[in-house]
XYZ file of C-alpha atoms in Angstrom:
268
model
C 18.814 3.915 -3.638
C 15.279 5.285 -3.596
C 14.886 7.538 -0.561
C 11.472 5.917 -0.031
C 12.935 2.412 -0.021
C 11.974 1.829 3.604
C 8.331 2.035 2.562
C 8.812 -1.015 0.369
C 10.070 -3.409 3.058
C 7.788 -4.310 5.939
C 6.005 -7.263 7.512
C 2.957 -5.102 8.131
C -0.285 -5.550 6.200
C -2.800 -2.815 5.443
C -6.553 -2.708 4.830
C -8.083 0.345 3.146
C -11.438 1.577 4.450
C -13.485 4.465 3.090
C -16.029 5.968 5.481
C -19.203 7.987 4.930
C -20.140 6.409 1.611
C -23.542 7.850 0.691
C -25.523 9.287 -2.273
C -24.460 12.884 -1.505
C -20.738 12.339 -0.980
C -17.815 13.907 -2.857
C -18.219 12.038 -6.139
C -15.785 14.234 -8.032
C -12.941 12.912 -5.897
C -14.405 9.456 -5.375
C -14.595 8.584 -9.075
C -10.849 9.211 -9.343
C -10.163 7.163 -6.209
C -12.142 4.278 -7.670
C -10.068 4.400 -10.853
C -6.878 4.142 -8.794
C -8.219 1.232 -6.734
C -9.317 -0.678 -9.828
C -6.032 -0.025 -11.608
C -4.122 -1.646 -8.750
C -6.748 -4.355 -8.069
C -7.320 -3.180 -4.501
C -10.516 -4.242 -2.741
C -11.364 -1.737 0.010
C -13.936 -1.708 2.776
C -16.825 0.626 1.979
C -18.593 2.029 5.047
C -22.043 2.740 3.596
C -24.586 4.954 5.372
C -28.067 3.540 4.623
C -30.131 6.734 5.122
C -27.789 9.707 5.456
C -29.152 12.697 7.409
C -25.845 14.285 8.371
C -25.810 17.664 6.595
C -22.003 17.770 6.663
C -22.095 14.931 4.141
C -24.346 16.765 1.682
C -21.429 17.480 -0.645
C -23.160 17.005 -4.005
C -26.671 16.312 -5.327
C -27.608 12.693 -4.575
C -26.669 10.073 -7.147
C -29.776 8.316 -8.415
C -27.774 5.187 -9.209
C -26.094 5.054 -5.792
C -27.360 1.623 -4.791
C -26.531 0.220 -8.216
C -22.961 1.326 -7.622
C -22.900 -0.252 -4.172
C -24.197 -3.476 -5.702
C -21.452 -3.293 -8.340
C -18.795 -2.902 -5.615
C -20.264 -5.901 -3.819
C -20.125 -7.967 -7.028
C -16.490 -6.906 -7.500
C -15.654 -8.478 -4.144
C -15.329 -5.258 -2.184
C -16.367 -5.387 1.467
C -19.613 -3.527 2.154
C -19.937 -2.417 5.760
C -23.035 -1.141 7.556
C -21.994 2.340 8.721
C -24.724 2.998 11.253
C -28.128 4.220 10.133
C -28.321 7.978 9.455
C -24.941 9.211 10.731
C -26.673 11.538 13.197
C -24.928 11.870 16.552
C -27.480 12.081 19.335
C -25.491 10.990 22.378
C -22.526 12.728 23.964
C -20.568 10.509 26.321
C -18.430 11.252 29.362
C -14.793 10.193 29.325
C -15.623 7.371 31.733
C -17.998 5.818 29.231
C -16.058 5.590 25.984
C -12.928 3.828 24.810
C -12.374 5.589 21.504
C -11.241 9.043 20.397
C -14.745 10.523 20.036
C -17.185 11.363 22.807
C -20.283 11.281 20.598
C -22.265 8.429 19.112
C -25.242 7.416 17.019
C -25.725 4.320 19.194
C -23.770 4.035 22.458
C -25.847 5.046 25.449
C -29.220 4.740 23.732
C -31.863 2.257 24.982
C -32.165 -1.188 23.431
C -35.409 -0.430 21.557
C -34.012 2.670 19.848
C -30.759 0.996 18.868
C -32.595 -2.040 17.538
C -34.936 0.133 15.478
C -31.988 1.936 13.877
C -30.070 -1.223 13.040
C -33.189 -3.008 11.816
C -34.121 -0.109 9.525
C -30.546 0.147 8.253
C -30.469 -3.539 7.338
C -33.897 -3.265 5.677
C -32.579 -0.518 3.397
C -29.577 -2.644 2.496
C -31.721 -5.693 1.780
C -34.256 -3.702 -0.258
C -31.395 -2.616 -2.495
C -29.914 -6.098 -2.792
C -26.995 -5.475 -0.442
C -25.832 -7.814 2.312
C -23.658 -6.101 4.934
C -20.469 -8.036 5.598
C -19.396 -6.104 8.677
C -20.405 -3.414 11.157
C -18.690 -0.017 11.203
C -19.998 2.286 13.918
C -20.083 6.023 13.177
C -17.437 7.737 15.346
C -16.336 4.177 16.261
C -18.708 4.274 19.229
C -21.060 1.489 20.289
C -21.770 -0.413 23.491
C -22.820 -3.810 24.828
C -26.407 -3.140 23.795
C -25.241 -2.597 20.214
C -23.336 -5.878 20.302
C -26.396 -7.718 21.608
C -28.489 -6.405 18.700
C -25.798 -7.102 16.098
C -25.660 -10.673 17.387
C -29.434 -10.967 16.931
C -28.994 -9.992 13.278
C -26.013 -12.336 12.918
C -23.708 -9.434 12.067
C -20.605 -10.639 13.885
C -17.696 -9.012 12.060
C -16.674 -5.545 13.239
C -14.126 -3.099 11.851
C -12.893 -1.536 15.081
C -10.179 -1.541 17.701
C -6.638 -0.416 18.469
C -5.046 -3.849 18.235
C -2.030 -5.182 16.354
C -3.941 -8.139 14.974
C -7.495 -9.335 14.370
C -9.089 -10.826 17.472
C -12.119 -12.777 18.649
C -14.094 -11.420 21.594
C -17.632 -12.067 22.885
C -18.451 -14.145 19.818
C -17.407 -11.385 17.386
C -14.429 -10.977 15.080
C -12.771 -7.576 15.408
C -10.566 -6.384 12.565
C -8.542 -3.482 14.016
C -8.676 0.084 12.706
C -5.906 2.356 13.948
C -4.730 4.698 11.176
C -6.088 7.559 9.075
C -3.337 7.660 6.478
C -0.514 5.493 5.180
C 2.333 5.093 7.633
C 5.308 2.765 7.499
C 5.134 0.249 10.349
C 7.341 -2.807 10.890
C 4.620 -5.397 11.531
C 0.959 -5.888 12.430
C -2.378 -5.542 10.640
C -3.448 -1.928 10.132
C -6.718 -0.588 8.760
C -6.462 2.911 7.326
C -9.730 4.832 7.585
C -10.047 7.454 4.844
C -12.582 10.308 4.767
C -12.443 11.303 1.114
C -15.255 13.847 1.410
C -12.729 16.422 2.632
C -10.080 15.675 -0.009
C -8.853 18.021 -2.694
C -6.726 17.258 -5.766
C -3.523 17.596 -3.760
C -4.667 14.952 -1.270
C -5.743 12.705 -4.122
C -2.284 12.895 -5.687
C -0.695 12.042 -2.348
C -3.026 9.041 -2.075
C -2.057 7.800 -5.533
C 1.636 8.206 -4.735
C 1.293 6.280 -1.467
C -0.677 3.511 -3.161
C 2.364 2.880 -5.349
C 4.556 2.595 -2.248
C 2.277 0.361 -0.219
C 0.247 -1.639 -2.751
C 2.235 -4.858 -2.233
C 1.234 -4.856 1.438
C -2.466 -4.086 1.037
C -4.768 -7.021 1.824
C -8.452 -7.780 1.394
C -10.630 -7.485 4.524
C -12.537 -10.660 3.630
C -9.312 -12.581 3.143
C -8.256 -11.661 6.679
C -11.596 -12.776 8.130
C -11.841 -16.022 6.186
C -8.219 -17.186 5.880
C -6.219 -15.794 8.768
C -5.858 -17.641 12.053
C -7.762 -15.322 14.391
C -7.296 -15.940 18.113
C -9.129 -14.805 21.222
C -8.324 -11.435 22.745
C -5.598 -11.709 25.385
C -3.806 -9.517 27.919
C -1.272 -8.302 25.358
C -4.113 -7.100 23.123
C -5.668 -5.197 26.038
C -2.370 -3.544 26.956
C -1.634 -2.516 23.364
C -5.161 -1.099 23.000
C -4.752 1.008 26.145
C -1.299 2.287 25.217
C -2.141 3.029 21.579
C -5.377 4.861 22.404
C -3.701 7.054 25.003
C -0.732 7.723 22.736
C -3.111 9.051 20.070
C -4.901 11.188 22.665
C -1.634 12.691 23.891
C -0.520 13.357 20.319
C -3.842 15.042 19.539
C -3.702 17.299 22.597
C -0.093 18.260 21.891
C -0.874 19.051 18.267
C -3.865 21.210 19.250
C -1.760 23.039 21.856
C 0.971 24.003 19.401
C -1.607 24.911 16.760
C -3.200 27.283 19.262
C 0.189 28.827 20.039
C 0.841 29.249 16.327
C -2.513 30.928 15.698
C -2.842 32.996 18.876
C 0.735 33.392 20.060
C 2.094 32.519 23.524
C -0.080 33.362 26.503
């Protein structure tokens, strides 16, 4: 029996999401990823930055046909998400103010007028290039009630976010959960895997292709989940799972950093 057989039997479903899609991204790796996705007829979520100013994402010279490619992905049925405005983090939050893994944000904590300007400009860029955003994807997964108010004004009511086991409805929005950063066998639930391909090398790409073969039968389309699944209101179980999952990831991260420090510096 194949030693990876367990990866082929599960009730879980997976959505693939690629973040930091922009004209200056790692195209050398991306072009190969796109070939793999097309070969297996997988429709991912593309988190597109409208006006990238984050220097960490200046991986290659900008592609002049970038928006043509985004339009092609949209025509192919891929989900195009609005990934903030410029991917510049201006606000650093205290632990009391955020419910994600990051304490920085492009939006959360900023006044209404500034947030509205950013979102309005981002949507204008999309529309100018013939793109209609299907969902909202906040950089660093951080936003607040002010952000939600503005998104509602622009009728952008589908959000890729949250440490839930299932998609939920809350405050008039549909939240499709995002909890993973690589393929992982899980027995049930809906799991969005958020990939950051800009840091990949050929070895990571090969691992991705290998895992696609294992999991491809359980990969679903984001739009199919939104439009065909029975999505219910957020309940107490969802809140409890969110709290437990978030804190489990935090504990894991701290433990990993601790042992990495011991490995690099030796015991104190």
